[in-house]
PDB file of C-alpha atoms in Angstrom:
ATOM      1  CA  MET A   1       0.000   0.000   0.000  1.00  0.00           C
ATOM      2  CA  ASP A   2       1.245   3.471  -0.916  1.00  0.00           C
ATOM      3  CA  ASN A   3       1.690   5.362   2.345  1.00  0.00           C
ATOM      4  CA  LYS A   4       0.549   8.772   1.180  1.00  0.00           C
ATOM      5  CA  LEU A   5      -0.788  11.474   3.413  1.00  0.00           C
ATOM      6  CA  LEU A   6      -4.302  12.801   3.203  1.00  0.00           C
ATOM      7  CA  THR A   7      -4.344  15.578   0.636  1.00  0.00           C
ATOM      8  CA  SER A   8      -6.531  18.152  -1.149  1.00  0.00           C
ATOM      9  CA  THR A   9      -9.660  19.386   0.608  1.00  0.00           C
ATOM     10  CA  LEU A  10     -10.974  17.774   3.754  1.00  0.00           C
ATOM     11  CA  THR A  11     -14.437  19.198   4.381  1.00  0.00           C
ATOM     12  CA  PHE A  12     -16.739  17.600   6.931  1.00  0.00           C
ATOM     13  CA  LYS A  13     -20.141  18.722   8.137  1.00  0.00           C
ATOM     14  CA  LYS A  14     -21.692  17.904  11.476  1.00  0.00           C
ATOM     15  CA  GLU A  15     -25.291  19.006  11.969  1.00  0.00           C
ATOM     16  CA  GLY A  16     -24.744  21.725   9.365  1.00  0.00           C
ATOM     17  CA  MET A  17     -21.519  23.080  10.895  1.00  0.00           C
ATOM     18  CA  LEU A  18     -18.391  23.320   8.753  1.00  0.00           C
ATOM     19  CA  LEU A  19     -15.619  21.633  10.706  1.00  0.00           C
ATOM     20  CA  ILE A  20     -12.692  21.263   8.330  1.00  0.00           C
ATOM     21  CA  ASP A  21     -11.663  22.982   5.123  1.00  0.00           C
ATOM     22  CA  PHE A  22      -7.980  22.444   4.465  1.00  0.00           C
ATOM     23  CA  LYS A  23      -5.809  22.096   1.371  1.00  0.00           C
ATOM     24  CA  THR A  24      -2.338  20.740   0.845  1.00  0.00           C
ATOM     25  CA  ASN A  25      -0.319  19.011  -1.850  1.00  0.00           C
ATOM     26  CA  SER A  26       0.142  15.258  -2.056  1.00  0.00           C
ATOM     27  CA  LYS A  27       3.256  14.176  -0.152  1.00  0.00           C
ATOM     28  CA  LYS A  28       4.730  10.880   0.883  1.00  0.00           C
ATOM     29  CA  ILE A  29       5.092  10.002   4.550  1.00  0.00           C
ATOM     30  CA  GLY A  30       8.523  11.159   5.525  1.00  0.00           C
ATOM     31  CA  ASN A  31       8.292  14.775   4.376  1.00  0.00           C
ATOM     32  CA  GLY A  32       8.922  16.379   7.745  1.00  0.00           C
ATOM     33  CA  ILE A  33       7.321  19.800   7.294  1.00  0.00           C
ATOM     34  CA  ILE A  34       4.097  18.609   5.668  1.00  0.00           C
ATOM     35  CA  LYS A  35       3.973  15.730   8.131  1.00  0.00           C
ATOM     36  CA  VAL A  36       4.059  18.023  11.153  1.00  0.00           C
ATOM     37  CA  ILE A  37       1.593  20.528   9.671  1.00  0.00           C
ATOM     38  CA  ILE A  38      -0.968  17.846   8.876  1.00  0.00           C
ATOM     39  CA  PHE A  39      -0.462  16.127  12.212  1.00  0.00           C
ATOM     40  CA  LEU A  40      -1.059  19.318  14.180  1.00  0.00           C
ATOM     41  CA  PHE A  41      -4.009  20.246  12.021  1.00  0.00           C
ATOM     42  CA  LEU A  42      -5.769  16.913  12.303  1.00  0.00           C
ATOM     43  CA  LEU A  43      -4.962  16.700  15.982  1.00  0.00           C
ATOM     44  CA  SER A  44      -6.698  20.016  16.599  1.00  0.00           C
ATOM     45  CA  TYR A  45      -9.841  18.612  14.974  1.00  0.00           C
ATOM     46  CA  SER A  46      -9.602  15.123  16.427  1.00  0.00           C
ATOM     47  CA  ASN A  47     -12.845  15.697  18.348  1.00  0.00           C
ATOM     48  CA  LEU A  48     -14.626  15.247  15.011  1.00  0.00           C
ATOM     49  CA  PHE A  49     -13.568  11.626  14.898  1.00  0.00           C
ATOM     50  CA  ALA A  50     -14.077  11.120  18.629  1.00  0.00           C
ATOM     51  CA  GLN A  51     -17.682  12.298  18.299  1.00  0.00           C
ATOM     52  CA  ALA A  52     -18.344  10.462  15.056  1.00  0.00           C
ATOM     53  CA  ASN A  53     -16.994   7.116  16.237  1.00  0.00           C
ATOM     54  CA  LYS A  54     -19.349   6.468  19.129  1.00  0.00           C
ATOM     55  CA  ASP A  55     -20.576   3.194  17.622  1.00  0.00           C
ATOM     56  CA  PHE A  56     -17.066   1.692  17.598  1.00  0.00           C
ATOM     57  CA  ILE A  57     -16.384  -1.516  19.466  1.00  0.00           C
ATOM     58  CA  PRO A  58     -12.630  -1.895  19.915  1.00  0.00           C
ATOM     59  CA  SER A  59     -11.601  -5.317  18.698  1.00  0.00           C
ATOM     60  CA  ALA A  60      -7.905  -5.352  17.953  1.00  0.00           C
ATOM     61  CA  PRO A  61      -5.893  -7.839  19.999  1.00  0.00           C
ATOM     62  CA  GLY A  62      -2.381  -6.937  21.012  1.00  0.00           C
ATOM     63  CA  LEU A  63       0.606  -7.295  23.306  1.00  0.00           C
ATOM     64  CA  MET A  64       1.151 -11.017  22.811  1.00  0.00           C
ATOM     65  CA  GLN A  65       4.836 -10.869  23.706  1.00  0.00           C
ATOM     66  CA  PRO A  66       6.156 -12.309  26.991  1.00  0.00           C
ATOM     67  CA  TYR A  67       6.618  -9.690  29.696  1.00  0.00           C
ATOM     68  CA  GLU A  68       8.086  -9.435  33.189  1.00  0.00           C
ATOM     69  CA  ARG A  69       6.527  -8.164  36.416  1.00  0.00           C
ATOM     70  CA  PHE A  70       8.172  -8.305  39.828  1.00  0.00           C
ATOM     71  CA  GLY A  71      10.781 -10.772  38.623  1.00  0.00           C
ATOM     72  CA  LYS A  72       8.304 -13.198  37.059  1.00  0.00           C
ATOM     73  CA  ILE A  73       7.918 -13.872  33.318  1.00  0.00           C
ATOM     74  CA  TYR A  74       4.384 -14.117  31.915  1.00  0.00           C
ATOM     75  CA  ASN A  75       3.692 -15.753  28.538  1.00  0.00           C
ATOM     76  CA  PRO A  76       0.395 -14.665  26.937  1.00  0.00           C
ATOM     77  CA  ILE A  77      -1.859 -17.507  25.836  1.00  0.00           C
ATOM     78  CA  GLU A  78      -1.806 -18.206  22.096  1.00  0.00           C
ATOM     79  CA  PRO A  79      -5.110 -17.424  20.347  1.00  0.00           C
ATOM     80  CA  GLU A  80      -5.850 -21.014  19.330  1.00  0.00           C
ATOM     81  CA  LYS A  81      -5.500 -22.087  22.969  1.00  0.00           C
ATOM     82  CA  ALA A  82      -7.912 -19.417  24.193  1.00  0.00           C
ATOM     83  CA  ASP A  83     -10.954 -20.583  22.206  1.00  0.00           C
ATOM     84  CA  SER A  84     -12.481 -22.733  24.962  1.00  0.00           C
ATOM     85  CA  TYR A  85     -10.725 -21.105  27.893  1.00  0.00           C
ATOM     86  CA  ILE A  86     -12.514 -21.344  31.253  1.00  0.00           C
ATOM     87  CA  GLU A  87     -10.883 -20.425  34.543  1.00  0.00           C
ATOM     88  CA  ARG A  88     -12.003 -20.266  38.165  1.00  0.00           C
ATOM     89  CA  GLY A  89     -10.345 -18.208  40.842  1.00  0.00           C
ATOM     90  CA  ILE A  90     -10.436 -15.003  42.841  1.00  0.00           C
ATOM     91  CA  ALA A  91     -11.450 -11.716  41.227  1.00  0.00           C
ATOM     92  CA  SER A  92     -10.527  -8.329  42.632  1.00  0.00           C
ATOM     93  CA  TRP A  93     -11.225  -4.816  41.374  1.00  0.00           C
ATOM     94  CA  TYR A  94      -9.377  -1.540  40.883  1.00  0.00           C
ATOM     95  CA  GLY A  95     -10.874   1.902  40.789  1.00  0.00           C
ATOM     96  CA  GLU A  96     -10.121   5.508  41.616  1.00  0.00           C
ATOM     97  CA  ASP A  97      -6.386   5.081  42.296  1.00  0.00           C
ATOM     98  CA  PHE A  98      -5.901   3.974  38.672  1.00  0.00           C
ATOM     99  CA  HIS A  99      -8.616   6.074  37.010  1.00  0.00           C
ATOM    100  CA  ASN A 100      -7.326   8.055  33.990  1.00  0.00           C
ATOM    101  CA  TYR A 101      -3.995   6.196  33.946  1.00  0.00           C
ATOM    102  CA  LYS A 102      -2.776   4.251  30.909  1.00  0.00           C
ATOM    103  CA  THR A 103      -3.526   0.552  30.630  1.00  0.00           C
ATOM    104  CA  SER A 104      -1.317  -2.056  28.973  1.00  0.00           C
ATOM    105  CA  THR A 105      -3.066  -1.417  25.651  1.00  0.00           C
ATOM    106  CA  GLY A 106      -2.171   2.272  25.837  1.00  0.00           C
ATOM    107  CA  GLU A 107      -5.757   3.394  26.304  1.00  0.00           C
ATOM    108  CA  ILE A 108      -6.804   5.349  29.378  1.00  0.00           C
ATOM    109  CA  TYR A 109      -8.365   3.357  32.200  1.00  0.00           C
ATOM    110  CA  ASN A 110     -11.925   4.398  32.971  1.00  0.00           C
ATOM    111  CA  MET A 111     -13.287   2.837  36.145  1.00  0.00           C
ATOM    112  CA  TYR A 112     -16.828   3.276  34.763  1.00  0.00           C
ATOM    113  CA  ASP A 113     -16.190   1.142  31.656  1.00  0.00           C
ATOM    114  CA  MET A 114     -16.799  -2.609  31.528  1.00  0.00           C
ATOM    115  CA  THR A 115     -13.155  -3.659  31.354  1.00  0.00           C
ATOM    116  CA  ALA A 116     -10.735  -5.885  33.233  1.00  0.00           C
ATOM    117  CA  ALA A 117      -7.109  -6.955  33.559  1.00  0.00           C
ATOM    118  CA  HIS A 118      -5.815 -10.487  32.990  1.00  0.00           C
ATOM    119  CA  LYS A 119      -2.229 -11.698  33.119  1.00  0.00           C
ATOM    120  CA  THR A 120      -2.125 -13.879  29.996  1.00  0.00           C
ATOM    121  CA  LEU A 121      -5.301 -13.841  27.876  1.00  0.00           C
ATOM    122  CA  PRO A 122      -5.064 -11.800  24.642  1.00  0.00           C
ATOM    123  CA  LEU A 123      -5.872  -8.141  25.164  1.00  0.00           C
ATOM    124  CA  GLY A 124      -8.956  -6.904  23.357  1.00  0.00           C
ATOM    125  CA  LEU A 125     -10.690 -10.186  24.144  1.00  0.00           C
ATOM    126  CA  TYR A 126     -14.182 -10.210  25.658  1.00  0.00           C
ATOM    127  CA  VAL A 127     -14.881 -12.591  28.529  1.00  0.00           C
ATOM    128  CA  LYS A 128     -17.921 -13.447  30.608  1.00  0.00           C
ATOM    129  CA  VAL A 129     -17.344 -13.280  34.360  1.00  0.00           C
ATOM    130  CA  ARG A 130     -19.704 -15.055  36.762  1.00  0.00           C
ATOM    131  CA  ASN A 131     -19.797 -14.514  40.515  1.00  0.00           C
ATOM    132  CA  LEU A 132     -19.948 -18.070  41.866  1.00  0.00           C
ATOM    133  CA  LYS A 133     -21.527 -16.889  45.113  1.00  0.00           C
ATOM    134  CA  ASN A 134     -24.576 -15.077  43.712  1.00  0.00           C
ATOM    135  CA  ASN A 135     -24.513 -16.198  40.023  1.00  0.00           C
ATOM    136  CA  LYS A 136     -24.464 -12.613  38.760  1.00  0.00           C
ATOM    137  CA  GLU A 137     -22.747 -12.248  35.372  1.00  0.00           C
ATOM    138  CA  CYS A 138     -21.204  -9.519  33.268  1.00  0.00           C
ATOM    139  CA  VAL A 139     -19.171  -9.203  30.061  1.00  0.00           C
ATOM    140  CA  VAL A 140     -15.893  -7.282  30.106  1.00  0.00           C
ATOM    141  CA  ARG A 141     -13.190  -6.393  27.606  1.00  0.00           C
ATOM    142  CA  LEU A 142      -9.606  -7.162  28.609  1.00  0.00           C
ATOM    143  CA  ASN A 143      -7.493  -4.023  28.197  1.00  0.00           C
ATOM    144  CA  ASP A 144      -4.841  -4.390  30.897  1.00  0.00           C
ATOM    145  CA  ARG A 145      -2.405  -6.829  32.495  1.00  0.00           C
ATOM    146  CA  GLY A 146      -2.777  -8.022  36.073  1.00  0.00           C
ATOM    147  CA  PRO A 147      -3.594  -8.653  38.862  1.00  0.00           C
ATOM    148  CA  PHE A 148      -0.070  -9.356  40.071  1.00  0.00           C
ATOM    149  CA  VAL A 149      -1.205 -10.739  43.412  1.00  0.00           C
ATOM    150  CA  ASP A 150      -0.904 -14.453  44.133  1.00  0.00           C
ATOM    151  CA  GLY A 151      -4.191 -16.316  43.917  1.00  0.00           C
ATOM    152  CA  ARG A 152      -6.069 -13.700  41.889  1.00  0.00           C
ATOM    153  CA  ILE A 153      -7.004 -14.313  38.264  1.00  0.00           C
ATOM    154  CA  ILE A 154      -8.739 -11.118  37.121  1.00  0.00           C
ATOM    155  CA  ASP A 155      -8.884  -7.459  38.142  1.00  0.00           C
ATOM    156  CA  LEU A 156     -12.256  -5.905  37.333  1.00  0.00           C
ATOM    157  CA  SER A 157     -13.098  -2.280  36.728  1.00  0.00           C
ATOM    158  CA  TYR A 158     -15.213  -0.569  39.366  1.00  0.00           C
ATOM    159  CA  LYS A 159     -18.307  -0.794  37.167  1.00  0.00           C
ATOM    160  CA  ALA A 160     -17.823  -4.509  36.467  1.00  0.00           C
ATOM    161  CA  ALA A 161     -17.271  -5.217  40.160  1.00  0.00           C
ATOM    162  CA  LEU A 162     -20.438  -3.274  40.923  1.00  0.00           C
ATOM    163  CA  GLU A 163     -22.361  -5.450  38.448  1.00  0.00           C
ATOM    164  CA  LEU A 164     -21.114  -8.582  40.218  1.00  0.00           C
ATOM    165  CA  ASP A 165     -21.720  -7.125  43.689  1.00  0.00           C
ATOM    166  CA  ILE A 166     -18.162  -7.511  44.984  1.00  0.00           C
ATOM    167  CA  ILE A 167     -17.322  -3.864  45.723  1.00  0.00           C
ATOM    168  CA  LYS A 168     -17.823  -4.081  49.481  1.00  0.00           C
ATOM    169  CA  LYS A 169     -16.032  -7.408  49.991  1.00  0.00           C
ATOM    170  CA  GLY A 170     -13.273  -6.537  47.523  1.00  0.00           C
ATOM    171  CA  THR A 171     -12.696 -10.047  46.201  1.00  0.00           C
ATOM    172  CA  GLU A 172     -14.857 -13.003  45.240  1.00  0.00           C
ATOM    173  CA  LEU A 173     -14.641 -16.439  43.639  1.00  0.00           C
ATOM    174  CA  VAL A 174     -15.564 -16.171  39.957  1.00  0.00           C
ATOM    175  CA  GLU A 175     -15.565 -18.126  36.720  1.00  0.00           C
ATOM    176  CA  ILE A 176     -14.128 -16.629  33.519  1.00  0.00           C
ATOM    177  CA  GLU A 177     -15.296 -17.849  30.110  1.00  0.00           C
ATOM    178  CA  VAL A 178     -13.801 -16.570  26.853  1.00  0.00           C
ATOM    179  CA  LEU A 179     -16.385 -15.183  24.406  1.00  0.00           C
ATOM    180  CA  GLY A 180     -14.022 -13.931  21.695  1.00  0.00           C
ATOM    181  CA  PHE A 181     -13.323 -10.774  19.719  1.00  0.00           C
ATOM    182  CA  PRO A 182     -16.286  -8.698  18.513  1.00  0.00           C
ATOM    183  CA  ASP A 183     -16.816  -8.581  14.773  1.00  0.00           C
ATOM    184  CA  GLU A 184     -19.552  -7.469  12.427  1.00  0.00           C
ATOM    185  CA  ARG A 185     -21.356 -10.193  10.483  1.00  0.00           C
ATOM    186  CA  ASP A 186     -24.411  -9.385   8.354  1.00  0.00           C
ATOM    187  CA  GLY A 187     -24.980  -6.155  10.235  1.00  0.00           C
ATOM    188  CA  GLN A 188     -24.813  -7.810  13.650  1.00  0.00           C
ATOM    189  CA  ILE A 189     -22.074  -7.810  16.287  1.00  0.00           C
ATOM    190  CA  VAL A 190     -20.953 -11.346  17.061  1.00  0.00           C
ATOM    191  CA  PHE A 191     -18.102 -12.817  19.057  1.00  0.00           C
ATOM    192  CA  VAL A 192     -15.463 -14.617  16.999  1.00  0.00           C
ATOM    193  CA  LYS A 193     -13.216 -17.201  18.619  1.00  0.00           C
ATOM    194  CA  PRO A 194      -9.573 -16.041  18.841  1.00  0.00           C
ATOM    195  CA  SER A 195      -8.193 -18.708  16.490  1.00  0.00           C
ATOM    196  CA  SER A 196     -10.636 -17.661  13.745  1.00  0.00           C
ATOM    197  CA  TYR A 197     -10.222 -13.958  14.360  1.00  0.00           C
ATOM    198  CA  PHE A 198      -6.498 -14.054  13.664  1.00  0.00           C
ATOM    199  CA  ALA A 199      -7.037 -15.727  10.266  1.00  0.00           C
ATOM    200  CA  GLY A 200      -8.058 -14.052   7.012  1.00  0.00           C
ATOM    201  CA  THR A 201      -7.812 -10.455   5.828  1.00  0.00           C
ATOM    202  CA  PHE A 202      -8.182  -7.231   7.776  1.00  0.00           C
ATOM    203  CA  SER A 203      -9.020  -3.591   7.223  1.00  0.00           C
ATOM    204  CA  ILE A 204      -8.823  -0.535   9.474  1.00  0.00           C
ATOM    205  CA  GLN A 205     -11.920   1.359  10.500  1.00  0.00           C
ATOM    206  CA  VAL A 206     -10.932   5.033  10.635  1.00  0.00           C
ATOM    207  CA  ALA A 207     -14.261   6.769  11.225  1.00  0.00           C
ATOM    208  CA  SER A 208     -17.997   6.317  11.519  1.00  0.00           C
ATOM    209  CA  PHE A 209     -20.508   8.988  10.506  1.00  0.00           C
ATOM    210  CA  LYS A 210     -24.239   9.549  10.584  1.00  0.00           C
ATOM    211  CA  MET A 211     -24.025  11.624   7.390  1.00  0.00           C
ATOM    212  CA  ILE A 212     -23.064   9.641   4.302  1.00  0.00           C
ATOM    213  CA  GLU A 213     -21.653  12.804   2.683  1.00  0.00           C
ATOM    214  CA  ASN A 214     -18.925  12.943   5.322  1.00  0.00           C
ATOM    215  CA  ALA A 215     -18.138   9.260   4.901  1.00  0.00           C
ATOM    216  CA  GLU A 216     -17.913   9.676   1.122  1.00  0.00           C
ATOM    217  CA  ARG A 217     -15.521  12.626   1.443  1.00  0.00           C
ATOM    218  CA  LEU A 218     -13.161  10.743   3.713  1.00  0.00           C
ATOM    219  CA  LYS A 219     -13.333   7.561   1.621  1.00  0.00           C
ATOM    220  CA  ASN A 220     -12.616   9.455  -1.586  1.00  0.00           C
ATOM    221  CA  GLN A 221      -9.677  11.227   0.035  1.00  0.00           C
ATOM    222  CA  PHE A 222      -8.013   7.925   0.902  1.00  0.00           C
ATOM    223  CA  ILE A 223      -8.710   6.556  -2.591  1.00  0.00           C
ATOM    224  CA  LYS A 224      -7.235   9.691  -4.161  1.00  0.00           C
ATOM    225  CA  ASP A 225      -4.047   9.066  -2.198  1.00  0.00           C
ATOM    226  CA  GLY A 226      -3.775   5.479  -3.440  1.00  0.00           C
ATOM    227  CA  VAL A 227      -5.296   3.758  -0.413  1.00  0.00           C
ATOM    228  CA  LYS A 228      -8.107   1.235  -0.774  1.00  0.00           C
ATOM    229  CA  ALA A 229     -11.195   2.494   1.060  1.00  0.00           C
ATOM    230  CA  LYS A 230     -14.853   1.603   1.361  1.00  0.00           C
ATOM    231  CA  ILE A 231     -17.998   2.467   3.291  1.00  0.00           C
ATOM    232  CA  VAL A 232     -19.819  -0.158   5.351  1.00  0.00           C
ATOM    233  CA  GLU A 233     -23.323   0.561   6.625  1.00  0.00           C
ATOM    234  CA  PHE A 234     -24.167  -0.442  10.185  1.00  0.00           C
ATOM    235  CA  ARG A 235     -27.451  -0.037  12.030  1.00  0.00           C
ATOM    236  CA  LYS A 236     -27.474   0.409  15.798  1.00  0.00           C
ATOM    237  CA  ASN A 237     -30.535   1.225  17.911  1.00  0.00           C
ATOM    238  CA  ASP A 238     -32.500   2.290  14.810  1.00  0.00           C
ATOM    239  CA  GLU A 239     -29.686   4.636  13.748  1.00  0.00           C
ATOM    240  CA  LEU A 240     -27.719   4.127  10.542  1.00  0.00           C
ATOM    241  CA  PHE A 241     -23.953   4.681  10.639  1.00  0.00           C
ATOM    242  CA  TYR A 242     -21.561   4.872   7.699  1.00  0.00           C
ATOM    243  CA  ARG A 243     -18.217   3.347   8.612  1.00  0.00           C
ATOM    244  CA  VAL A 244     -15.106   4.191   6.609  1.00  0.00           C
ATOM    245  CA  ARG A 245     -12.619   1.330   6.344  1.00  0.00           C
ATOM    246  CA  VAL A 246      -9.258   1.416   4.628  1.00  0.00           C
ATOM    247  CA  GLY A 247      -6.695  -1.120   3.467  1.00  0.00           C
ATOM    248  CA  GLU A 248      -6.651  -4.831   2.762  1.00  0.00           C
ATOM    249  CA  PHE A 249      -4.106  -6.628   4.931  1.00  0.00           C
ATOM    250  CA  ASN A 250      -3.185 -10.299   5.058  1.00  0.00           C
ATOM    251  CA  SER A 251      -2.079 -10.234   8.688  1.00  0.00           C
ATOM    252  CA  ILE A 252      -2.813  -8.354  11.882  1.00  0.00           C
ATOM    253  CA  GLU A 253       0.858  -7.389  12.125  1.00  0.00           C
ATOM    254  CA  GLU A 254       0.756  -5.671   8.715  1.00  0.00           C
ATOM    255  CA  ALA A 255      -2.493  -3.898   9.569  1.00  0.00           C
ATOM    256  CA  LYS A 256      -1.172  -2.668  12.903  1.00  0.00           C
ATOM    257  CA  LEU A 257       1.884  -1.142  11.242  1.00  0.00           C
ATOM    258  CA  TYR A 258      -0.345   0.968   9.015  1.00  0.00           C
ATOM    259  CA  GLN A 259      -2.592   1.706  11.977  1.00  0.00           C
ATOM    260  CA  GLU A 260       0.400   3.222  13.773  1.00  0.00           C
ATOM    261  CA  GLU A 261       1.092   5.438  10.755  1.00  0.00           C
ATOM    262  CA  LEU A 262      -2.499   6.676  10.834  1.00  0.00           C
ATOM    263  CA  LYS A 263      -2.132   7.638  14.486  1.00  0.00           C
ATOM    264  CA  LYS A 264       0.680  10.013  13.574  1.00  0.00           C
ATOM    265  CA  PHE A 265      -1.758  12.030  11.500  1.00  0.00           C
ATOM    266  CA  GLY A 266      -4.574  12.383  13.991  1.00  0.00           C
ATOM    267  CA  PHE A 267      -6.507   9.152  13.442  1.00  0.00           C
ATOM    268  CA  LYS A 268      -6.220   7.982  17.040  1.00  0.00           C
ATOM    269  CA  GLN A 269      -9.499   6.056  17.263  1.00  0.00           C
ATOM    270  CA  THR A 270      -9.017   3.392  14.615  1.00  0.00           C
ATOM    271  CA  TYR A 271      -9.808  -0.298  14.935  1.00  0.00           C
ATOM    272  CA  LEU A 272      -8.837  -3.476  13.118  1.00  0.00           C
ATOM    273  CA  VAL A 273     -11.701  -5.352  11.504  1.00  0.00           C
ATOM    274  CA  GLY A 274     -11.740  -8.917  10.210  1.00  0.00           C
ATOM    275  CA  GLU A 275     -13.117  -9.167   6.682  1.00  0.00           C
TER     276      GLU A 275
END
């Protein structure tokens, strides 16, 4: 894929308000001056994408390399071995002391999101957690590593712990069951087992709009710069969204490299999608 920057006119409307109207010449990634100008410009308008992408469900797995904590080496579980993963043990939770700090995925921890930390399961994975004392269940997305306390298997966000009614006690015996990575199939969100998710081709979702005109402008801009792009319609709660996806990658590693390039130019909320 030709790594060209976004060029020409970027003009997006949101509820009738003109947000961006910017022109530049086509340049390859690596031209320092143009690179910085475009980065700063897009960064200043990044709220456009943050507001437009509210229907995103992060799905990209990551951080599969071994890592060390407190003198101990942890080896993340390979995707094909996580398909039927079930584990029982003690769950704990973490809240205000870690709120707004970075997680292992690089995203900011929000104690009011349904997330959790696990030492070895692939990050980005969704798991069902059941409180074995009261049978309450919830679904969380793994976005952090931990807990690094002997005997504990998962660290829940405050909201998840609240759902399972373990806030007051602090810990509880739970069962974890892997659901998979979320993917879109025939307009519906389904969970795909890790071994299947890592196979096939991938694209990168860069934005999602309610106005098709905005989606068309962004799609055409990528195409003009030599990047494959398409629009995928998605309906959620009786609302129709127009998702812009770019690229056609044969591996997650290849897709993530291009995803990192996109981040440099203001596209910070992008997600890998299995085709």
